[in-house]
PDB file of C-alpha atoms in Angstrom:
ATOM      1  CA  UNK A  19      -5.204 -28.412 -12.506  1.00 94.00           C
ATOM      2  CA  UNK A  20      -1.853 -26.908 -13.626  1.00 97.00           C
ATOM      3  CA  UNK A  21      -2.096 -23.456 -14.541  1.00 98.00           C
ATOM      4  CA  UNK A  22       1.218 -21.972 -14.561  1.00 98.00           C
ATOM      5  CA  UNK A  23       4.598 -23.458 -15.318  1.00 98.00           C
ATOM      6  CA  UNK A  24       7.072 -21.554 -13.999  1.00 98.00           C
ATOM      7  CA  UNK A  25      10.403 -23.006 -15.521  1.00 98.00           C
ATOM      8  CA  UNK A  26      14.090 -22.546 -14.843  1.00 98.00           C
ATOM      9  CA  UNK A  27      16.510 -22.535 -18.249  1.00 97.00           C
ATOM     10  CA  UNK A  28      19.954 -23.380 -17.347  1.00 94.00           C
ATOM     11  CA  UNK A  29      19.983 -27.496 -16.320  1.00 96.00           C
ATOM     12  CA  UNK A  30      16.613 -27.833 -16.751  1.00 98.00           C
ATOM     13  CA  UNK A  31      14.704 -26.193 -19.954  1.00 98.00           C
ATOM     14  CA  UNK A  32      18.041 -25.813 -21.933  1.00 97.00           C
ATOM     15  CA  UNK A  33      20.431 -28.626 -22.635  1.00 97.00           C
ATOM     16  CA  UNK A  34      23.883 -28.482 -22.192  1.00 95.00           C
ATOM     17  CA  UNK A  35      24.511 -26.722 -25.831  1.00 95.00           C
ATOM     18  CA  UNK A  36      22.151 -23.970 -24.328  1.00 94.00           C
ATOM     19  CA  UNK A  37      19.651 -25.093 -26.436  1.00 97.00           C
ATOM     20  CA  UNK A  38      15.662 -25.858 -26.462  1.00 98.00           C
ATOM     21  CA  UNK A  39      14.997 -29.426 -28.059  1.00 98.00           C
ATOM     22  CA  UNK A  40      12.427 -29.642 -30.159  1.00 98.00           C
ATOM     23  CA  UNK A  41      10.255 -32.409 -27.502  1.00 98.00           C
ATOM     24  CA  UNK A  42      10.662 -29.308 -24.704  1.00 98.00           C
ATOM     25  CA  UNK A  43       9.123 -26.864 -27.361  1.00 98.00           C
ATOM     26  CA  UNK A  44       6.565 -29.014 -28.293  1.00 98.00           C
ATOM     27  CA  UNK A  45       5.500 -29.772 -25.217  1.00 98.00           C
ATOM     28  CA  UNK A  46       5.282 -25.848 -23.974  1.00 98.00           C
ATOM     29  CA  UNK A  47       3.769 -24.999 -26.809  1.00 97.00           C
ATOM     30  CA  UNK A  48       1.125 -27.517 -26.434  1.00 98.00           C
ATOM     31  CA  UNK A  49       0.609 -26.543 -22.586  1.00 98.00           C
ATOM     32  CA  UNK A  50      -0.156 -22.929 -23.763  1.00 97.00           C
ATOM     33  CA  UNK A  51      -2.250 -24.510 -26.457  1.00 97.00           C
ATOM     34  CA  UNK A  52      -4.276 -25.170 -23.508  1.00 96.00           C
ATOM     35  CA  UNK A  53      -4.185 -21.905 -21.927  1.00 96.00           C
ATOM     36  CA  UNK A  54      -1.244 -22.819 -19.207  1.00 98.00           C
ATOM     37  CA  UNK A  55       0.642 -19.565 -18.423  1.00 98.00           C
ATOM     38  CA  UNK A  56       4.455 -20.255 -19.649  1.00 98.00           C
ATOM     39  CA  UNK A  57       6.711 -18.193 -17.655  1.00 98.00           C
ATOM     40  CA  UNK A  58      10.669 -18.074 -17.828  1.00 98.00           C
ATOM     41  CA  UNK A  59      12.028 -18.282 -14.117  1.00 97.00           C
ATOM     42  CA  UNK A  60      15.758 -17.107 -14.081  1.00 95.00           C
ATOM     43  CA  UNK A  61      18.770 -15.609 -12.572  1.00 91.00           C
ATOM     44  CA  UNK A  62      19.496 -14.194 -15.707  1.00 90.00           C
ATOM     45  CA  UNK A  63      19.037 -10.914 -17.062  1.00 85.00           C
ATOM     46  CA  UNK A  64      15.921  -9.722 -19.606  1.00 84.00           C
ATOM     47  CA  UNK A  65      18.758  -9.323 -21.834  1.00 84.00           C
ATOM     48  CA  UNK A  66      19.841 -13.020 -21.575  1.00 89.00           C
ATOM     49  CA  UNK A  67      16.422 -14.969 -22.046  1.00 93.00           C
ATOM     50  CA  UNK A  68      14.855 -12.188 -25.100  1.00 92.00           C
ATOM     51  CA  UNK A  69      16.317 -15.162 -27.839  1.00 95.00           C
ATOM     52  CA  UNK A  70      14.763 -17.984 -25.922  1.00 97.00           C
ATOM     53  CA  UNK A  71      11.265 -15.810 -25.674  1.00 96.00           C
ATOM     54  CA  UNK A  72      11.302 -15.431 -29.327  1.00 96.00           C
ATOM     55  CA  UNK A  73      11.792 -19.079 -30.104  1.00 97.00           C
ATOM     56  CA  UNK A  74       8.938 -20.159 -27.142  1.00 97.00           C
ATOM     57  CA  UNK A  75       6.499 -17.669 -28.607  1.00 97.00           C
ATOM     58  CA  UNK A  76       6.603 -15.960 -25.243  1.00 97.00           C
ATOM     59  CA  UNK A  77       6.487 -12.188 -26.779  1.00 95.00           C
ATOM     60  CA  UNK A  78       2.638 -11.835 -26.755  1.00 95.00           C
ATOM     61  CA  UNK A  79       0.371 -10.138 -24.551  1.00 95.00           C
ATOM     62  CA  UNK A  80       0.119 -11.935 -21.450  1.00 94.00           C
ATOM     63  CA  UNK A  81       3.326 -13.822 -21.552  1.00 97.00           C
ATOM     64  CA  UNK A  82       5.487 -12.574 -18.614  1.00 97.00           C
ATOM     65  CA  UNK A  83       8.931 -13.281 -17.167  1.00 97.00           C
ATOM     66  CA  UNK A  84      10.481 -13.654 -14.418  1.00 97.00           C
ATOM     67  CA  UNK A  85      14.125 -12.487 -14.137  1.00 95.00           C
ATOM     68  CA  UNK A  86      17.054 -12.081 -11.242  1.00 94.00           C
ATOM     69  CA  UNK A  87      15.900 -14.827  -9.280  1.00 94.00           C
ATOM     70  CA  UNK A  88      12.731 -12.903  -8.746  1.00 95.00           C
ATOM     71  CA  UNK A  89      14.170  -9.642  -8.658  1.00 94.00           C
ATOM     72  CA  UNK A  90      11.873  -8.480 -11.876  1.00 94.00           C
ATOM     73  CA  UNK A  91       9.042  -9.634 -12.824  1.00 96.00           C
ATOM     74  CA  UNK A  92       7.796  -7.899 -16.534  1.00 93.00           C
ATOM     75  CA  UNK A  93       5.446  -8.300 -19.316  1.00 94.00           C
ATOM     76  CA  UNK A  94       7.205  -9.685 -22.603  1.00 93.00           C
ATOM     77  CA  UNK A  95       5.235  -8.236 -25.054  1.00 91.00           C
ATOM     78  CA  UNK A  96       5.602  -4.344 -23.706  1.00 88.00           C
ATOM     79  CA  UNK A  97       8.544  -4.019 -21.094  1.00 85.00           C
ATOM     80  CA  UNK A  98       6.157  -2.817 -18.435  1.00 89.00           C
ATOM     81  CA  UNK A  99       7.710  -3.841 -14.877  1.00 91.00           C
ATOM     82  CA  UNK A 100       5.338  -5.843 -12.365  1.00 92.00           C
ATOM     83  CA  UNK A 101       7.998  -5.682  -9.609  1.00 90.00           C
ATOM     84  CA  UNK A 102      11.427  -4.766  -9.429  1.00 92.00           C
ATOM     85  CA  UNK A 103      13.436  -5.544  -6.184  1.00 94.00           C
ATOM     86  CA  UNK A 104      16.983  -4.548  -5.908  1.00 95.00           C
ATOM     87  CA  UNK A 105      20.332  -3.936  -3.754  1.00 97.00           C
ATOM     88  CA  UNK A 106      21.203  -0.507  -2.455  1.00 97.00           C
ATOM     89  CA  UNK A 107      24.725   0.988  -3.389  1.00 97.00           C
ATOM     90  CA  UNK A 108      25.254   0.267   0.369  1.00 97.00           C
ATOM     91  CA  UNK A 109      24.807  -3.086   0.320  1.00 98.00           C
ATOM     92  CA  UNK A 110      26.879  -3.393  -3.486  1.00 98.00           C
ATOM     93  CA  UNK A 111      29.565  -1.448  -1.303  1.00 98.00           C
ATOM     94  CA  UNK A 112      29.550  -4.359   1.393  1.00 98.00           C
ATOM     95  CA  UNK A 113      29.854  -7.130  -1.042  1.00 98.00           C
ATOM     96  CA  UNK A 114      32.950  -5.374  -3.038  1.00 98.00           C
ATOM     97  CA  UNK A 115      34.204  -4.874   0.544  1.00 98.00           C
ATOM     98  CA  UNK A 116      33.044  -8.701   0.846  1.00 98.00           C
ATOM     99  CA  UNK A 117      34.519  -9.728  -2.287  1.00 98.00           C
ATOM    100  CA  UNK A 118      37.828  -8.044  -1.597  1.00 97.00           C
ATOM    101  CA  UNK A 119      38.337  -9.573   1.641  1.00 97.00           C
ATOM    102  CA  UNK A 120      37.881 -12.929   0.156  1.00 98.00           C
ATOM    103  CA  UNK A 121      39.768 -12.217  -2.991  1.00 98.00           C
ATOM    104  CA  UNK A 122      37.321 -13.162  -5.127  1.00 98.00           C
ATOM    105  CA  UNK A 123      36.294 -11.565  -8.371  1.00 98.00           C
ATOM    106  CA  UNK A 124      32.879  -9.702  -8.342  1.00 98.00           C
ATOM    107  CA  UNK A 125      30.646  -8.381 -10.989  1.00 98.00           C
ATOM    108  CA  UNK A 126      27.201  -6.325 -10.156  1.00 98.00           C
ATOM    109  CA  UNK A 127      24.397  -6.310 -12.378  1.00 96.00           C
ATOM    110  CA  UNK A 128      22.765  -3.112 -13.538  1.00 94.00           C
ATOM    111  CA  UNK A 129      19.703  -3.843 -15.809  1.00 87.00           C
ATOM    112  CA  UNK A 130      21.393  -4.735 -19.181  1.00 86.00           C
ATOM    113  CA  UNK A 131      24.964  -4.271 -18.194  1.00 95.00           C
ATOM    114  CA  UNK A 132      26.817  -6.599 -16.123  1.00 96.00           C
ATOM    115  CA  UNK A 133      29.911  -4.136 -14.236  1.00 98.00           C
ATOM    116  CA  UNK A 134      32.993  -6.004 -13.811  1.00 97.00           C
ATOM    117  CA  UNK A 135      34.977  -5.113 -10.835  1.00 97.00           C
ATOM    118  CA  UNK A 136      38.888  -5.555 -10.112  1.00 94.00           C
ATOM    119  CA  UNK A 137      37.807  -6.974  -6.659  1.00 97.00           C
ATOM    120  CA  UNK A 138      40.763 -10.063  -6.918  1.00 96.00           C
ATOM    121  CA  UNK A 139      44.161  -9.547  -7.867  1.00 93.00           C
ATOM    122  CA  UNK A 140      45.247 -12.310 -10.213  1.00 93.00           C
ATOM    123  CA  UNK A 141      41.344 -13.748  -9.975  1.00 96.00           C
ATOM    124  CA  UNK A 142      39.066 -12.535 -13.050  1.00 95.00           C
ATOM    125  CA  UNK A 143      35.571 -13.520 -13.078  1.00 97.00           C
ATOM    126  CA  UNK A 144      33.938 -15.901 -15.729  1.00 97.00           C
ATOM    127  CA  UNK A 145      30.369 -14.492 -15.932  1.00 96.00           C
ATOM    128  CA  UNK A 146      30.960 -13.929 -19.376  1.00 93.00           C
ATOM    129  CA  UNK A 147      32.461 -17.016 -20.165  1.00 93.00           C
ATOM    130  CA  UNK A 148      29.034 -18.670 -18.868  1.00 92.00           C
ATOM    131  CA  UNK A 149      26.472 -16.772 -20.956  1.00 88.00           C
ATOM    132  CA  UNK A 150      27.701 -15.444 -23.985  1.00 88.00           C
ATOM    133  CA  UNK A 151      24.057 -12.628 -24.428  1.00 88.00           C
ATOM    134  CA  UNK A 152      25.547 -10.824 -21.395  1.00 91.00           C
ATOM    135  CA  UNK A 153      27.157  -7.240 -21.812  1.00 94.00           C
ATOM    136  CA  UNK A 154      29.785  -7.593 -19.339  1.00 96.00           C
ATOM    137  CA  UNK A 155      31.890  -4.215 -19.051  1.00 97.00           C
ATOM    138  CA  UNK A 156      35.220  -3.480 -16.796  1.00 96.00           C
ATOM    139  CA  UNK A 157      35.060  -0.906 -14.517  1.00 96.00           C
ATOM    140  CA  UNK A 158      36.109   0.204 -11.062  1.00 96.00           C
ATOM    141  CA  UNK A 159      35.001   0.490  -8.193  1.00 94.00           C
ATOM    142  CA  UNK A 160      34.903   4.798  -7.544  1.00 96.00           C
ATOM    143  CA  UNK A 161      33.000   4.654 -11.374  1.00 96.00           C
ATOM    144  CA  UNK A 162      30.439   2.879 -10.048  1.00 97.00           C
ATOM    145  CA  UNK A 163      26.932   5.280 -10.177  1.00 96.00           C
ATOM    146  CA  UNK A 164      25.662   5.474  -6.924  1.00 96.00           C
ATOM    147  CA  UNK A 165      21.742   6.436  -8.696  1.00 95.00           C
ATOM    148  CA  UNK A 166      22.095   3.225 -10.525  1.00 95.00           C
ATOM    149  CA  UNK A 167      19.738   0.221  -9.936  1.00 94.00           C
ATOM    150  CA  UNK A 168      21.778  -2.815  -9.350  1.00 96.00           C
ATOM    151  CA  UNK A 169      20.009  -6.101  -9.324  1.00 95.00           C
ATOM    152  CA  UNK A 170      22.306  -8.634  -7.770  1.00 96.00           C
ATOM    153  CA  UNK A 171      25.667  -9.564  -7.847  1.00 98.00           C
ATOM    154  CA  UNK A 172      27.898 -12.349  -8.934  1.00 97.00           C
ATOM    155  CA  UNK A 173      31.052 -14.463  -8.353  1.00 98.00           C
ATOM    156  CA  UNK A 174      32.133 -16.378 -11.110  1.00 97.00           C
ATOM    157  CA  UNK A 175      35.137 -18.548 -10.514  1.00 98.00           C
ATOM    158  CA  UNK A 176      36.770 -21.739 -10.405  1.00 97.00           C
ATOM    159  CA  UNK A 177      34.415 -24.671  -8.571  1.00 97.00           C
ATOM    160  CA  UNK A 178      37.102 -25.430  -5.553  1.00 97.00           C
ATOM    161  CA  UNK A 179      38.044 -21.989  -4.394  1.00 98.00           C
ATOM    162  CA  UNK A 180      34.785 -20.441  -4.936  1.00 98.00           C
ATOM    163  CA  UNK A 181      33.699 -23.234  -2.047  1.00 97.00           C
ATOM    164  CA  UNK A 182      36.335 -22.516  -0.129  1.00 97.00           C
ATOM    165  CA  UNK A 183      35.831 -19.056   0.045  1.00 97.00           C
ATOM    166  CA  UNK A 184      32.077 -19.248  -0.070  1.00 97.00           C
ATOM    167  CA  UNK A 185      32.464 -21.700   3.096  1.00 97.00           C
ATOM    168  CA  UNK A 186      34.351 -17.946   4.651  1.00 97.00           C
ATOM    169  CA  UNK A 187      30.563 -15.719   4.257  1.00 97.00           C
ATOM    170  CA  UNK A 188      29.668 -15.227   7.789  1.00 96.00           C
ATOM    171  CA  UNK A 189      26.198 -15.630   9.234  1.00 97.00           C
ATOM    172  CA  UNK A 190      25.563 -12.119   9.266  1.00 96.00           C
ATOM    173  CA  UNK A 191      25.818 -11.408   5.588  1.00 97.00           C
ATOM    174  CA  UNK A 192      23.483 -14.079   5.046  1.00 97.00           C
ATOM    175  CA  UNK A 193      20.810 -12.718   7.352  1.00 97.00           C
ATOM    176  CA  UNK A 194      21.432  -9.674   4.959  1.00 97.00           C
ATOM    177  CA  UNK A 195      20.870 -11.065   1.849  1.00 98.00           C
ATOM    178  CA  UNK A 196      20.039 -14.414   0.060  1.00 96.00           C
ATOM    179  CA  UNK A 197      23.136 -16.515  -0.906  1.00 97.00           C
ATOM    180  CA  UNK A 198      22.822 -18.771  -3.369  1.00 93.00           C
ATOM    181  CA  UNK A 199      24.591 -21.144  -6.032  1.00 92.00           C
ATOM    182  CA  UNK A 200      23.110 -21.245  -9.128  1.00 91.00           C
ATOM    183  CA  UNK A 201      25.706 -23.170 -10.638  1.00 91.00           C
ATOM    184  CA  UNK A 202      28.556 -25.145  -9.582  1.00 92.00           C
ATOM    185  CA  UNK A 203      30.822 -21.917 -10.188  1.00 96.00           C
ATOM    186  CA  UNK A 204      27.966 -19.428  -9.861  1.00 96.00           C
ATOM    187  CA  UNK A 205      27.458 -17.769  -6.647  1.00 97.00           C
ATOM    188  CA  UNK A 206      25.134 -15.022  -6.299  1.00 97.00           C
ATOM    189  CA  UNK A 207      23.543 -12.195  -4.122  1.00 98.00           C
ATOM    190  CA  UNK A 208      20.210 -11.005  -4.016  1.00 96.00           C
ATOM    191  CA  UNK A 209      18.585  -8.707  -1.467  1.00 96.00           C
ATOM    192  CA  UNK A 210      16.809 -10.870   1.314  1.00 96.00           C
ATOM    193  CA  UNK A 211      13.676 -12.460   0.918  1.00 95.00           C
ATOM    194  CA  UNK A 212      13.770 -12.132  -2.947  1.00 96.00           C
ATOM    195  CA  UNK A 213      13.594 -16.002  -4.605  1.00 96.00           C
ATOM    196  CA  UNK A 214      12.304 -17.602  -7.047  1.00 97.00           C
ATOM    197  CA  UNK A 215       9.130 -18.249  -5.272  1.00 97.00           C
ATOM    198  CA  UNK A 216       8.615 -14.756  -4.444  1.00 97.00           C
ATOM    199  CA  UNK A 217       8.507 -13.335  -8.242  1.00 97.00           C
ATOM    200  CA  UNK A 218       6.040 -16.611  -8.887  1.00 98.00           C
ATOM    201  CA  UNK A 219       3.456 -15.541  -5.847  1.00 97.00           C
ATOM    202  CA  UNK A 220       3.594 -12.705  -6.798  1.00 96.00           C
ATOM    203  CA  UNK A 221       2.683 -12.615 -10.255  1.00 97.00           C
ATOM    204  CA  UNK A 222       0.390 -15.728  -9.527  1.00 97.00           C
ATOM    205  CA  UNK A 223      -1.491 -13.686  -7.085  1.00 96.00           C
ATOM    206  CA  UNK A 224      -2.107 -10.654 -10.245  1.00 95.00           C
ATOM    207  CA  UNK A 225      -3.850 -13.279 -12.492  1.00 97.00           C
ATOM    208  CA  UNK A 226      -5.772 -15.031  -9.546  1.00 97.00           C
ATOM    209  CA  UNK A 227      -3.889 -18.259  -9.720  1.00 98.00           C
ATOM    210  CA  UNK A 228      -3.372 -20.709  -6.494  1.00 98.00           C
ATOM    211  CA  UNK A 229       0.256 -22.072  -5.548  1.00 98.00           C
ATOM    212  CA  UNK A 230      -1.383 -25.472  -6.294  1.00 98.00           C
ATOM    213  CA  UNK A 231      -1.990 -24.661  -9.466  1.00 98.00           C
ATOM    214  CA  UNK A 232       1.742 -23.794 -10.111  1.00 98.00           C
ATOM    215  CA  UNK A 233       4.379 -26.330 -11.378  1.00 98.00           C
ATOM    216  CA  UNK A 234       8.004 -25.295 -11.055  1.00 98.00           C
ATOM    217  CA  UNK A 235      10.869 -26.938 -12.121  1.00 98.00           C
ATOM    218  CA  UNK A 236      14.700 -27.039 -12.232  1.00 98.00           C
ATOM    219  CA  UNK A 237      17.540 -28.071 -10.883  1.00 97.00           C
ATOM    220  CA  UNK A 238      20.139 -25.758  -9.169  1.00 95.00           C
ATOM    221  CA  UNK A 239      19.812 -24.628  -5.488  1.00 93.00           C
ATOM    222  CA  UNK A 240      18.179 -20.838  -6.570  1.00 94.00           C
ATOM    223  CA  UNK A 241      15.143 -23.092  -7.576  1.00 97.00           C
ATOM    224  CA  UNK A 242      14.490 -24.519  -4.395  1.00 96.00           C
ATOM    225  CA  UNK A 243      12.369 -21.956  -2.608  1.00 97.00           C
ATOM    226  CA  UNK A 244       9.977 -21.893  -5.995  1.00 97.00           C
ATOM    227  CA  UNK A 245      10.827 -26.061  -6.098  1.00 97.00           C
ATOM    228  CA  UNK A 246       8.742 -25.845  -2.333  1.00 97.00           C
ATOM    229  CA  UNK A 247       6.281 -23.302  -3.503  1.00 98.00           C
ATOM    230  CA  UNK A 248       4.333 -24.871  -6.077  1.00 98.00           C
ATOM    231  CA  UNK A 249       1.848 -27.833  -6.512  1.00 98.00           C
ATOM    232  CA  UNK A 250       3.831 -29.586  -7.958  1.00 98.00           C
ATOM    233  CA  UNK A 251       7.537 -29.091  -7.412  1.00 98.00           C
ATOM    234  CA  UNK A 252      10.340 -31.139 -10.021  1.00 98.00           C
ATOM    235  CA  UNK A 253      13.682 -31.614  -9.866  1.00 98.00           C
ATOM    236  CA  UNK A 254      15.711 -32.816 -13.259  1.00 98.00           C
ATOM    237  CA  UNK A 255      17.635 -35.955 -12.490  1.00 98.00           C
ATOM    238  CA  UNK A 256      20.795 -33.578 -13.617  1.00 98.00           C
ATOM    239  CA  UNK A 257      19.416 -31.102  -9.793  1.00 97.00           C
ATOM    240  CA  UNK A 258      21.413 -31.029  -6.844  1.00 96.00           C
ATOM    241  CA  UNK A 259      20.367 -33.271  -3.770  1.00 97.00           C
ATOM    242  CA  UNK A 260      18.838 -30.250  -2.025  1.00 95.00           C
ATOM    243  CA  UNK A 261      16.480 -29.650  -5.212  1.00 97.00           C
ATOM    244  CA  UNK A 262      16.044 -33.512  -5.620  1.00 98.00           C
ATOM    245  CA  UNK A 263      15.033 -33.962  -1.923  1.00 97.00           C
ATOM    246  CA  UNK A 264      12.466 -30.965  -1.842  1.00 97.00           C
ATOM    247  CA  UNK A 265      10.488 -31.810  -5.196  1.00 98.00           C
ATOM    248  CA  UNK A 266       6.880 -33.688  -5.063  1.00 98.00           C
ATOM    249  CA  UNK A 267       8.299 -35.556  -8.915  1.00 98.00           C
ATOM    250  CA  UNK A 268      11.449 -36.239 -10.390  1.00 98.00           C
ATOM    251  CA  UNK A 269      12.015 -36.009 -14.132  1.00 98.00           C
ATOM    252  CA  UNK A 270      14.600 -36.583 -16.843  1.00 98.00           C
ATOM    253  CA  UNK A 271      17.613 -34.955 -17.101  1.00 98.00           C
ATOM    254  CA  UNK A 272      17.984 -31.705 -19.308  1.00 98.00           C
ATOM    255  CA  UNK A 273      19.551 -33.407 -21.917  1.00 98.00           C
ATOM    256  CA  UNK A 274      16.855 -36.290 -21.703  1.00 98.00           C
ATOM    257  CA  UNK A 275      13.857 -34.014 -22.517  1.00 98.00           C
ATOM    258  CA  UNK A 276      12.936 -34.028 -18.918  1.00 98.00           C
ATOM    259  CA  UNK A 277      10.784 -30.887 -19.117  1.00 98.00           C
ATOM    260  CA  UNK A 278       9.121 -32.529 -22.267  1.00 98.00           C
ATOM    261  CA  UNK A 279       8.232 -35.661 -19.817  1.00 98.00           C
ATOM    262  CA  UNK A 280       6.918 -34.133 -17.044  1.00 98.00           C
ATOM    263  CA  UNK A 281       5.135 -31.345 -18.875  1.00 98.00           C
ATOM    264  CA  UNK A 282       2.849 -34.190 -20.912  1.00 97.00           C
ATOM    265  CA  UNK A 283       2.658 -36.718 -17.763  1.00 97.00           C
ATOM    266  CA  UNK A 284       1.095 -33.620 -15.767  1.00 97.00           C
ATOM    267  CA  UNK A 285      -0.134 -31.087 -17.663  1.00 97.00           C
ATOM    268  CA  UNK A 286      -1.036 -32.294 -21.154  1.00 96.00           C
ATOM    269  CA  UNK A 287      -2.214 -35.471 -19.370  1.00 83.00           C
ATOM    270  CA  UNK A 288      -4.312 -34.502 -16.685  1.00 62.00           C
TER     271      UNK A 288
END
């Protein structure tokens, strides 16, 4: 029995207009209805979900999220932090050194504020450009606060050189920390060992809830470790072959109702 659904937004909850349909809402609505635990699993800031919360009903007390690729894990109702996990200035010193040497445009996170650093001359990043809710702010690299908490960071670019220069990280920065796409022009880094799947267990394990009795779905490579975690692992038909090939079901795309399908074939259904 499905207890938690622990559900991406980009590509899979959202469609491509960024928006819920109304088959998706009904169906999460109706899962909670039945006492399933709803939680927002994202690489996104708190900042960047709060609208979609509102609209879900997700604000009450109980309903959690699940941020930064499992990086924060908070209540929605209060604000009170479950977990935090984040990068020390060191390591956001190695990726601008990184991110320099590769000419590529990087911006770290900080909470609420997304820092945007002159890392590529010529190259600016397109963070913004990809989720309008962020509060993206220029800055360099000596203002940088070395007491701040920085949750990841992010390169934002152009598809073809973003691979080509991705295909240049050497096996020692990735033993360092986990490199991921989370979109086709999305590359981001979060300290080692911190997924998806870790925010999920974790917050599973507070309200005494099994990995069985976890569905996850989505669709970009940041959702596979969670994708493997749960009972029931999906992929939307929009995922990458990596997600597609790890999942236990595959679904409708995200602009098919996918989540909407699975959701009352699973959960609503028995």
């Amino acid at each position: 029995m499905i207890k938690m659904i622990a559900i991406d937004l980009d590509g899979t909850l959202l469609n491509n207009q960024k928006e819920i349909s109304p088959a998706n809402k009904r169906a999460l609505q109706a899962a909670k209805d039945q006492g399933v635990k709803i939680v927002i699993c994202t690489g996104r800031p708190l900042r960047a979900i709060r609208p979609y919360l509102t609209e879900l009903d997700l604000k009450n007390p109980g309903d959690y999220a699940i941020t930064f690729n499992g990086g924060l894990v908070q209540q929605n109702d209060t604000g009170a932090v479950i977990e935090k996990v984040a990068l020390t200035f060191a390591q956001v010193q190695e990726l601008i050194r990184l991110s320099e040497a590769l000419a590529l445009p990087l911006d770290v996170v900080s909470d609420e504020i997304v820092w945007s650093l002159p890392t590529a001359e010529g190259r600016q990043s397109i963070y913004g450009q990809l989720n309008p809710l962020l509060d993206v702010r220029d800055t360099t690299v000596a203002q940088l606060d070395p007491e701040a908490l920085y949750n990841k960071a992010v390169v934002a670019y152009e598809q073809t050189y973003l691979d080509q220069q991705l295909a240049k990280v050497s096996p020692a920065v990735r033993s360092e920390f986990e490199v991921i796409k989370t979109r086709d022009v999305l590359l981001e880094f979060m300290p080692k060992g911190i997924t998806k799947a870790y925010g999920i267990d974790l917050l599973a394990k507070k309200l005494g809830i099994t990995a069985a009795e976890v569905m996850a779905i989505g669709d970009e490579e940041n959702d596979l470790p969670m994708i493997a975690y749960a009972g029931i692992g999906v992929a939307m038909a929009n995922a990458v072959p990596l997600v597609k090939a790890a999942a236990d079901v595959l679904t409708e795309s995200n602009e098919a109702d996918g989540v909407a399908q699975v959701i009352e074939k699973y959960v609503l259904e028995g």
